[in-house]
mmCIF file of C-alpha atoms in Angstrom:
data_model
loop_
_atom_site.group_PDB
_atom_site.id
_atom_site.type_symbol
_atom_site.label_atom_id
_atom_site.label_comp_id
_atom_site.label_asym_id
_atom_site.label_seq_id
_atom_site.Cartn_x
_atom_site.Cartn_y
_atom_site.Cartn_z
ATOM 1 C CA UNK A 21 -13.100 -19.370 12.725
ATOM 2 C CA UNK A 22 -12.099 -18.839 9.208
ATOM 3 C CA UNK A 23 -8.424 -18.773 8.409
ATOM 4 C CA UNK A 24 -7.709 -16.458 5.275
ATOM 5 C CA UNK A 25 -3.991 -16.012 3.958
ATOM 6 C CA UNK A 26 -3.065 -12.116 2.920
ATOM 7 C CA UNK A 27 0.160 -10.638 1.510
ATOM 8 C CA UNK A 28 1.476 -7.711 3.130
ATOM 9 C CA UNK A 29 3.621 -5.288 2.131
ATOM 10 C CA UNK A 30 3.790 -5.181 -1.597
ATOM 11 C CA UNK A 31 4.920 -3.092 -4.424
ATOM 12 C CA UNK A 32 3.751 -2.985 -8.293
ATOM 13 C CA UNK A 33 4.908 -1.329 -11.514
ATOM 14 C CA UNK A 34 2.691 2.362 -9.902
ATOM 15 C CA UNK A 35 5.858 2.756 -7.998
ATOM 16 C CA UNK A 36 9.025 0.675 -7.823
ATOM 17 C CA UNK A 37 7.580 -2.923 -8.182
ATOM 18 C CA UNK A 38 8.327 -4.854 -10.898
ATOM 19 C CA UNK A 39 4.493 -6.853 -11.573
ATOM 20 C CA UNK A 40 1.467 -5.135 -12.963
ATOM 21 C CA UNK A 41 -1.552 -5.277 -10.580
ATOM 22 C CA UNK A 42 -3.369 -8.147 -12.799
ATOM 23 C CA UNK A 43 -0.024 -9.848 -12.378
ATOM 24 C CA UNK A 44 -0.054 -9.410 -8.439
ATOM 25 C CA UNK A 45 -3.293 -10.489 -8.103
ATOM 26 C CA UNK A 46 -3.171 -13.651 -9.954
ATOM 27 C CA UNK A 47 -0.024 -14.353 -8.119
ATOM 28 C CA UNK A 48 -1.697 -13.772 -5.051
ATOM 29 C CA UNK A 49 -4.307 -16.041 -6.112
ATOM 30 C CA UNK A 50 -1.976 -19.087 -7.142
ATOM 31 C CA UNK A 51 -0.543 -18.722 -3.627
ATOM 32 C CA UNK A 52 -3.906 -19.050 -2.083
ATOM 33 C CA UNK A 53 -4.180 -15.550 -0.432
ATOM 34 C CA UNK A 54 -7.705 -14.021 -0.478
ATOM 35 C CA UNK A 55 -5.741 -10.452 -0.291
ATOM 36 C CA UNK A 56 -2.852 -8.877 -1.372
ATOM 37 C CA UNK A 57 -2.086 -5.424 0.316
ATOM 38 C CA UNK A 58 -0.190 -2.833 -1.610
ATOM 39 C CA UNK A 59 1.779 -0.581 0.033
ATOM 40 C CA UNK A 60 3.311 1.437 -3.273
ATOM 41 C CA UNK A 61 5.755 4.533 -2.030
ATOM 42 C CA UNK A 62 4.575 7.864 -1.076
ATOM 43 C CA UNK A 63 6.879 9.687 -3.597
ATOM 44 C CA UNK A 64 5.494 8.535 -6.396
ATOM 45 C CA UNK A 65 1.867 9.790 -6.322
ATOM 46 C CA UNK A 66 -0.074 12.303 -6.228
ATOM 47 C CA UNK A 67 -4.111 12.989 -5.164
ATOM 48 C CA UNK A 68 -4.955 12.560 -8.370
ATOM 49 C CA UNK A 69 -2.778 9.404 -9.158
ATOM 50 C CA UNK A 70 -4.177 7.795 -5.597
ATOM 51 C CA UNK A 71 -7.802 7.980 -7.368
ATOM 52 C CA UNK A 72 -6.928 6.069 -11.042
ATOM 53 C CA UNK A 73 -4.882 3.619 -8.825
ATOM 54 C CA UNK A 74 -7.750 3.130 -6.531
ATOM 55 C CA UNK A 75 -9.943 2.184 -9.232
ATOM 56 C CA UNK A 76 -6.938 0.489 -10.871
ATOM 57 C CA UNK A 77 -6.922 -2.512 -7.808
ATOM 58 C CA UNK A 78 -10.653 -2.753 -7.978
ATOM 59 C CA UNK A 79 -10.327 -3.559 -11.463
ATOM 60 C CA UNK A 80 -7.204 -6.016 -10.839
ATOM 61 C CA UNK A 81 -9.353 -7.395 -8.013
ATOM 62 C CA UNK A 82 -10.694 -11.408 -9.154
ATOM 63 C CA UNK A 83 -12.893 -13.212 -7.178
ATOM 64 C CA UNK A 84 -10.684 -15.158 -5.144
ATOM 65 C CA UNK A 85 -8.176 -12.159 -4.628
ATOM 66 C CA UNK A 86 -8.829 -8.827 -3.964
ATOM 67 C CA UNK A 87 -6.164 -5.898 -4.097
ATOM 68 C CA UNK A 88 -6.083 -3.681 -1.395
ATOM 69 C CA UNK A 89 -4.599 0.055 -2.409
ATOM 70 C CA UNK A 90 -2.316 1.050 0.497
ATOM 71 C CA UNK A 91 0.519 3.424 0.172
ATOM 72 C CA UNK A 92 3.901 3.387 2.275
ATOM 73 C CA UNK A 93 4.585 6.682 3.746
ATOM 74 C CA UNK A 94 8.352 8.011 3.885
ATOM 75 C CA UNK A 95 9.711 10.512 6.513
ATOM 76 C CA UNK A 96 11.109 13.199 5.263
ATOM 77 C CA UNK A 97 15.100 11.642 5.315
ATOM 78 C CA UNK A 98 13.999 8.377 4.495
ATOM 79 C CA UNK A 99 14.442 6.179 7.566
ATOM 80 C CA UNK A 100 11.039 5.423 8.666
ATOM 81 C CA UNK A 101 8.331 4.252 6.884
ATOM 82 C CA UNK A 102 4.730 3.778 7.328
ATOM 83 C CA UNK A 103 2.298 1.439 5.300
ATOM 84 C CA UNK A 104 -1.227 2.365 5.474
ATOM 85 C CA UNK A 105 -4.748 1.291 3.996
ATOM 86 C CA UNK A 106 -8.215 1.363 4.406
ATOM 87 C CA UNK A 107 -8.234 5.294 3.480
ATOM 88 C CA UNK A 108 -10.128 6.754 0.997
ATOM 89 C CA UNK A 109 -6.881 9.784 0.696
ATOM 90 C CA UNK A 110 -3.753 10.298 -0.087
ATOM 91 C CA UNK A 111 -1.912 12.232 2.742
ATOM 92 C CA UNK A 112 1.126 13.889 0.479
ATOM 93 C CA UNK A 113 4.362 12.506 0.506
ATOM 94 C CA UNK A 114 6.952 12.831 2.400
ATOM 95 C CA UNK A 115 5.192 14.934 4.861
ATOM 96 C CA UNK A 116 5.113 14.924 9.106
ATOM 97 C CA UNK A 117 4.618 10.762 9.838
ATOM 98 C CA UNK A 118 2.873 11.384 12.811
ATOM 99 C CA UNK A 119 0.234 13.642 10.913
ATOM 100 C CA UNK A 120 -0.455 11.470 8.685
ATOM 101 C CA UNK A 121 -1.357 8.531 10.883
ATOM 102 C CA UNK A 122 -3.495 10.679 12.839
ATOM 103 C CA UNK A 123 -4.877 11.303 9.981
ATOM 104 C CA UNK A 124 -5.254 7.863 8.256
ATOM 105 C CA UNK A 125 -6.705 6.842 12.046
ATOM 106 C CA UNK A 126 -9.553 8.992 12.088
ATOM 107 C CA UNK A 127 -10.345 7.750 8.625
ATOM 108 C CA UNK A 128 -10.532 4.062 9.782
ATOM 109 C CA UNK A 129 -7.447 3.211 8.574
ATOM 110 C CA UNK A 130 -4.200 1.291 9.922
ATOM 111 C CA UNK A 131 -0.817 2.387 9.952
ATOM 112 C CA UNK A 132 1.928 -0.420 10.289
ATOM 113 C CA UNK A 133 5.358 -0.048 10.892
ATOM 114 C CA UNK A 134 7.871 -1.438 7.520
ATOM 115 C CA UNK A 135 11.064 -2.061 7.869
ATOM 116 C CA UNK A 136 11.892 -1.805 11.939
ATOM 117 C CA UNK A 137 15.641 -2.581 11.566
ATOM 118 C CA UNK A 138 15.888 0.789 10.308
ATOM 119 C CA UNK A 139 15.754 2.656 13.448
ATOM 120 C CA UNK A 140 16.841 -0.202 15.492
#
């Protein structure tokens, strides 16, 4: 069995992170992690934006470290949030949570709860 090390759960400067892509994957790759999994918020993009930064973490992507594009979904007050990835769409922000992890489901995706405290 292989043992790989991925980051979950992290933002860059395409929403409210402070690292550039090429900066989060190198970082990923000086911590020895053969992923890093973005989860940039919901409220921030748009269809359009979800295709550039797409293609934006392929091209951050070295060959030790790839970037997975994965967005973090936001009911609509705030208090639950979703991360998602292996979709090829963006769902809309702020929209119904449970519609949207239908829908990233049927696409193949996951949907993993962030930040649990929140709703005790």
């Amino acid at each position: 069995m292989t043992v790989r090390r991925v980051l979950l759960h992290n933002h860059s400067t395409w929403s409210d992170g402070q690292m550039s892509l090429d900066t989060v994957a190198r970082l990923g790759e000086y911590l020895g992690a053969s992923a890093v999994v973005m989860s940039e918020h919901d409220y921030e993009f748009t269809s359009l934006k979800w295709d550039d930064y797409t293609s934006a973490c392929r091209q951050a992507s070295t060959r030790k470290c790839a970037v997975v594009p994965g967005i973090e979904y936001s009911s609509s007050n705030d208090d639950i949030h979703i991360v998602t990835v292996g979709t090829p769409y963006f769902h809309g922000a702020r929209r119904n949570l449970v519609d949207t992890i239908t829908a990233v489901r049927a696409e193949g995706g996951a949907a993993i709860l962030a930040h649990p405290s929140r709703r005790n």
